[in-house]
Amino acid sequence: MKTGYYGGIDIGTNGARLVIKDTFFNSQHEVDSVEVQKVRIPLRLGVDVYKTGGISDKKLQQIILTMKSFKAIMDIYDVIDYSCLATSAMREASNGKEVIEKVYNETGIKIEIIDGETEAKTVSKIAKDFNLGEEKYVFIDVGGGSTELTLLNKGKPIESNSFELGTLRILAKKDKLETWDRFENKLFEYYKKYGNLNIVGTGGNINRYWKMSKKKNKKDVNILEVETLKELYEKLIEMSIGERIEAFNLKPDRADVIIPAGKIFIKAANILDSKTIIVPMIGLSDGIVDQLIQDNINVI
């Protein structure tokens, strides 16, 4: 494997993220990596998609500018290889394929649209970055358009499922009762089979809940008590968006979506009888890079 910098781009429903990691051989002569750059742009593709079914020309130009910026950053780091994946909003956009073609022609960035199950499996790649021990966990990644569940045993995925329950989708009232039922039934299935399970939560919203909490750490792992999550959620729902921004120093594009995200995590925790949520502060873009590095390990 050629060691050096590798990049991962996640074009999500709420934001686009670039992560760059530097790879090297550690003292055990194994390939290891460390994050050197992370950038997020709040594109909010879901606002267009859930309103009109497609991506507007204005939003397309924002995507192109974002990808040009990401490409410039990767060029500065002399990135060896990168992968760019798009999720829920691009999957559902009526002009998604056209947008991908235009972005490629303008920037040279090749975007691949992935399905929900692939998204869930890719996110779970980050499990190697922290020690989960021998226990089973439910990995929950809440995005703008969808929520992914992955059941993990000893840090390895057993099964993955995707549900069209994202924060922007819920705010746009495009979520469906039957989807909530499927989500809850899957969690009840896990609970009946394995008993109470703790959660590994990913996505910008659960990261923010952890930052707003007392920030408990256990063996270098970020822990969010479910009771603390519920207390913060109850405070937030009583506030206006402006009050949330002022009280908790939230960005405007976080102050609205943090409510439906909290609802999803609390519902999952109640069903699983979870007491804590591990918040690794990493997500899909990290999983994209980790998968890319893994794919390159045996390349000479």
XYZ file of C-alpha atoms in Angstrom:
300
model
C 0.000 0.000 0.000
C 1.132 3.517 -0.765
C 0.970 5.446 2.512
C -0.009 9.092 2.628
C -3.242 11.076 2.507
C -6.661 9.641 1.592
C -9.956 11.526 1.371
C -13.627 10.785 1.908
C -16.544 12.979 0.849
C -20.091 12.492 2.129
C -22.814 14.429 0.304
C -25.666 14.124 2.754
C -29.166 15.505 2.961
C -28.232 18.228 5.437
C -24.531 18.828 4.762
C -21.481 17.820 2.735
C -18.330 16.704 4.557
C -14.741 16.118 3.596
C -12.405 14.065 5.797
C -8.710 13.553 5.030
C -6.638 10.961 6.889
C -2.899 10.363 6.843
C -1.924 6.679 6.660
C 1.270 5.136 8.040
C 2.705 1.866 9.338
C 2.538 1.687 13.135
C 4.928 -0.078 15.507
C 3.165 -3.404 14.806
C 3.827 -2.866 11.091
C 0.093 -2.492 10.490
C -1.545 0.239 8.434
C -2.916 2.935 10.719
C -4.396 6.384 10.091
C -5.011 9.718 11.763
C -7.429 12.471 10.770
C -5.724 15.643 9.566
C -8.608 17.633 8.068
C -12.391 17.823 8.348
C -14.657 20.346 6.598
C -18.453 20.602 6.622
C -20.673 22.714 4.355
C -24.435 22.966 5.173
C -25.778 22.365 1.658
C -29.231 21.215 2.853
C -30.141 19.368 -0.336
C -33.178 17.957 1.418
C -34.863 21.365 1.494
C -35.096 21.271 -2.310
C -35.805 17.567 -2.668
C -38.639 17.430 -0.116
C -40.248 20.573 -1.539
C -39.984 20.038 -5.309
C -38.646 16.510 -5.754
C -35.422 17.699 -7.371
C -32.283 19.791 -6.869
C -32.543 23.417 -8.029
C -30.030 25.175 -10.273
C -28.997 27.373 -7.352
C -28.338 24.359 -5.156
C -26.462 22.670 -8.019
C -24.100 25.646 -8.221
C -23.537 25.408 -4.460
C -22.666 21.719 -4.832
C -20.217 22.536 -7.628
C -18.538 25.281 -5.554
C -18.330 22.926 -2.575
C -16.749 20.144 -4.622
C -14.257 22.599 -6.161
C -13.303 23.688 -2.644
C -12.955 20.095 -1.458
C -10.855 19.245 -4.506
C -8.556 22.214 -3.835
C -8.043 21.067 -0.241
C -7.287 17.510 -1.395
C -4.819 18.889 -3.962
C -3.040 20.812 -1.191
C -2.611 17.579 0.751
C -1.661 15.688 -2.433
C -4.323 13.076 -1.676
C -3.457 9.682 -3.152
C -7.062 8.549 -3.565
C -10.539 9.635 -2.527
C -14.126 8.406 -2.588
C -17.242 10.581 -2.819
C -20.596 9.084 -1.818
C -24.064 10.657 -1.870
C -26.941 9.472 0.262
C -30.672 9.977 0.779
C -31.368 13.355 -0.879
C -29.392 12.536 -4.006
C -30.988 9.065 -4.127
C -34.450 10.594 -4.208
C -33.795 13.669 -6.362
C -35.528 13.380 -9.724
C -32.480 14.948 -11.394
C -29.843 13.223 -9.237
C -28.031 11.569 -12.153
C -28.010 14.835 -14.104
C -26.545 16.664 -11.098
C -23.804 14.058 -10.743
C -22.878 14.419 -14.425
C -22.716 18.217 -14.221
C -20.618 18.116 -11.048
C -18.175 15.721 -12.691
C -17.895 17.859 -15.820
C -17.271 21.011 -13.743
C -15.008 19.612 -11.026
C -13.721 16.169 -11.992
C -15.222 14.803 -8.746
C -17.002 11.503 -9.362
C -20.027 11.034 -7.104
C -21.473 7.615 -6.358
C -25.011 7.333 -5.012
C -25.317 4.545 -2.436
C -28.374 2.820 -1.022
C -29.325 2.917 2.636
C -27.925 -0.494 3.534
C -24.543 0.363 2.010
C -24.618 3.650 3.895
C -25.225 1.823 7.187
C -22.410 -0.659 6.531
C -20.019 2.150 5.576
C -20.748 4.085 8.767
C -20.100 0.944 10.818
C -16.525 0.835 9.438
C -15.597 3.414 12.062
C -16.136 0.799 14.813
C -12.477 -0.138 14.440
C -11.507 3.366 15.589
C -12.630 2.705 19.165
C -12.850 -0.361 21.387
C -16.404 -1.632 21.900
C -15.313 -4.748 23.760
C -17.237 -8.002 23.596
C -20.723 -6.552 23.991
C -23.431 -6.077 21.367
C -24.392 -2.530 20.402
C -26.848 -0.884 18.052
C -25.144 1.620 15.778
C -27.571 4.457 14.944
C -26.667 7.085 12.361
C -29.225 9.878 12.034
C -28.942 11.993 8.913
C -31.084 14.577 7.191
C -32.939 12.089 5.019
C -32.579 8.690 6.645
C -31.610 6.794 9.766
C -29.377 3.730 9.573
C -29.325 0.909 12.128
C -26.498 -1.615 12.373
C -26.352 -4.361 14.981
C -22.743 -4.871 16.092
C -21.214 -7.848 17.866
C -17.603 -7.538 19.073
C -17.269 -4.475 16.860
C -18.384 -6.319 13.709
C -21.714 -5.696 11.914
C -24.308 -8.489 12.037
C -27.004 -6.740 10.008
C -27.831 -3.275 8.684
C -31.124 -1.538 7.923
C -32.058 1.889 6.576
C -35.228 3.871 7.286
C -36.504 7.045 5.614
C -36.561 8.925 8.925
C -34.194 11.866 8.614
C -34.267 15.213 10.371
C -35.032 17.389 7.345
C -37.543 14.799 6.091
C -39.368 14.955 9.431
C -39.319 18.766 9.507
C -40.791 18.746 5.976
C -43.470 16.287 7.210
C -42.405 13.735 4.611
C -41.921 10.927 7.125
C -44.525 8.140 7.120
C -46.196 6.321 9.987
C -45.442 2.930 8.450
C -41.740 3.829 8.341
C -41.780 4.685 12.040
C -43.496 1.342 12.643
C -40.787 -0.556 10.749
C -38.080 1.315 12.659
C -39.660 0.554 16.020
C -40.379 -3.080 15.133
C -36.738 -3.674 14.210
C -35.606 -2.235 17.539
C -38.167 -4.350 19.429
C -36.813 -7.362 17.539
C -33.296 -6.615 18.810
C -34.558 -6.090 22.353
C -36.540 -9.332 22.441
C -33.554 -11.270 21.127
C -30.705 -9.668 23.098
C -32.236 -7.727 25.990
C -31.257 -4.134 26.741
C -28.623 -2.787 24.346
C -26.555 0.365 24.441
C -26.231 2.624 21.438
C -23.384 4.007 19.392
C -24.746 7.274 17.989
C -23.337 9.116 14.995
C -24.272 12.261 13.104
C -23.882 15.953 13.796
C -26.895 16.155 16.089
C -25.916 13.518 18.621
C -22.422 15.032 18.579
C -23.968 18.346 19.554
C -26.079 16.774 22.316
C -22.885 15.326 23.767
C -21.143 18.718 23.599
C -24.093 20.290 25.419
C -23.968 17.619 28.131
C -21.486 17.210 30.983
C -19.217 15.414 28.517
C -18.520 12.233 30.427
C -15.618 10.103 29.248
C -14.946 6.482 30.094
C -11.654 4.988 28.956
C -11.322 7.746 26.322
C -14.830 7.034 25.004
C -17.459 9.808 24.907
C -20.526 8.793 26.903
C -23.925 10.505 26.769
C -26.345 9.410 29.479
C -29.813 8.838 28.004
C -31.389 10.722 30.914
C -29.181 13.716 30.094
C -30.238 13.506 26.444
C -33.894 13.547 27.500
C -33.352 16.567 29.774
C -31.635 18.527 27.000
C -34.326 17.555 24.491
C -37.102 18.764 26.819
C -35.330 22.097 27.258
C -34.813 22.540 23.520
C -38.396 21.797 22.465
C -39.622 24.591 24.739
C -37.372 27.124 22.981
C -37.637 28.955 19.682
C -34.866 28.462 17.132
C -33.399 31.814 18.096
C -33.412 30.893 21.775
C -31.670 27.579 21.033
C -28.977 29.394 19.068
C -28.403 31.857 21.900
C -28.649 29.446 24.838
C -26.567 26.605 23.392
C -24.436 28.412 20.789
C -25.998 26.364 17.982
C -25.580 27.133 14.301
C -28.859 28.021 12.528
C -28.699 24.850 10.404
C -28.372 22.787 13.602
C -30.965 24.548 15.766
C -33.949 23.079 13.892
C -32.795 19.553 13.016
C -31.552 18.816 16.536
C -35.177 18.303 17.676
C -36.208 15.441 15.333
C -32.785 13.851 15.853
C -33.358 13.865 19.589
C -36.773 12.284 19.059
C -35.250 9.423 17.048
C -32.494 8.682 19.559
C -34.840 8.869 22.545
C -37.369 6.552 20.910
C -34.596 4.042 20.151
C -33.172 4.283 23.673
C -36.601 3.724 25.232
C -37.253 0.594 23.161
C -33.769 -0.847 23.734
C -33.797 0.164 27.411
C -30.460 1.863 26.764
C -28.852 3.783 29.608
C -25.983 5.326 27.656
C -25.036 6.352 24.144
C -21.442 6.188 22.949
C -20.724 9.260 20.812
C -17.480 8.733 18.831
C -17.780 12.149 17.102
C -17.152 10.550 13.719
C -19.505 9.475 10.949
C -20.079 8.451 7.345
C -17.227 10.496 5.861
C -14.830 8.759 8.283
C -16.252 5.395 7.269
C -15.756 6.290 3.603
C -12.048 6.971 4.195
C -11.609 3.846 6.328
C -13.184 1.693 3.607
C -10.983 3.341 0.972
C -7.853 2.709 3.034
C -8.890 -0.913 3.543
C -9.416 -1.317 -0.213
C -5.931 0.076 -0.857
C -4.049 -2.025 1.710
C -3.270 -4.843 -0.713
C -2.614 -2.552 -3.673
C 1.058 -2.433 -4.620
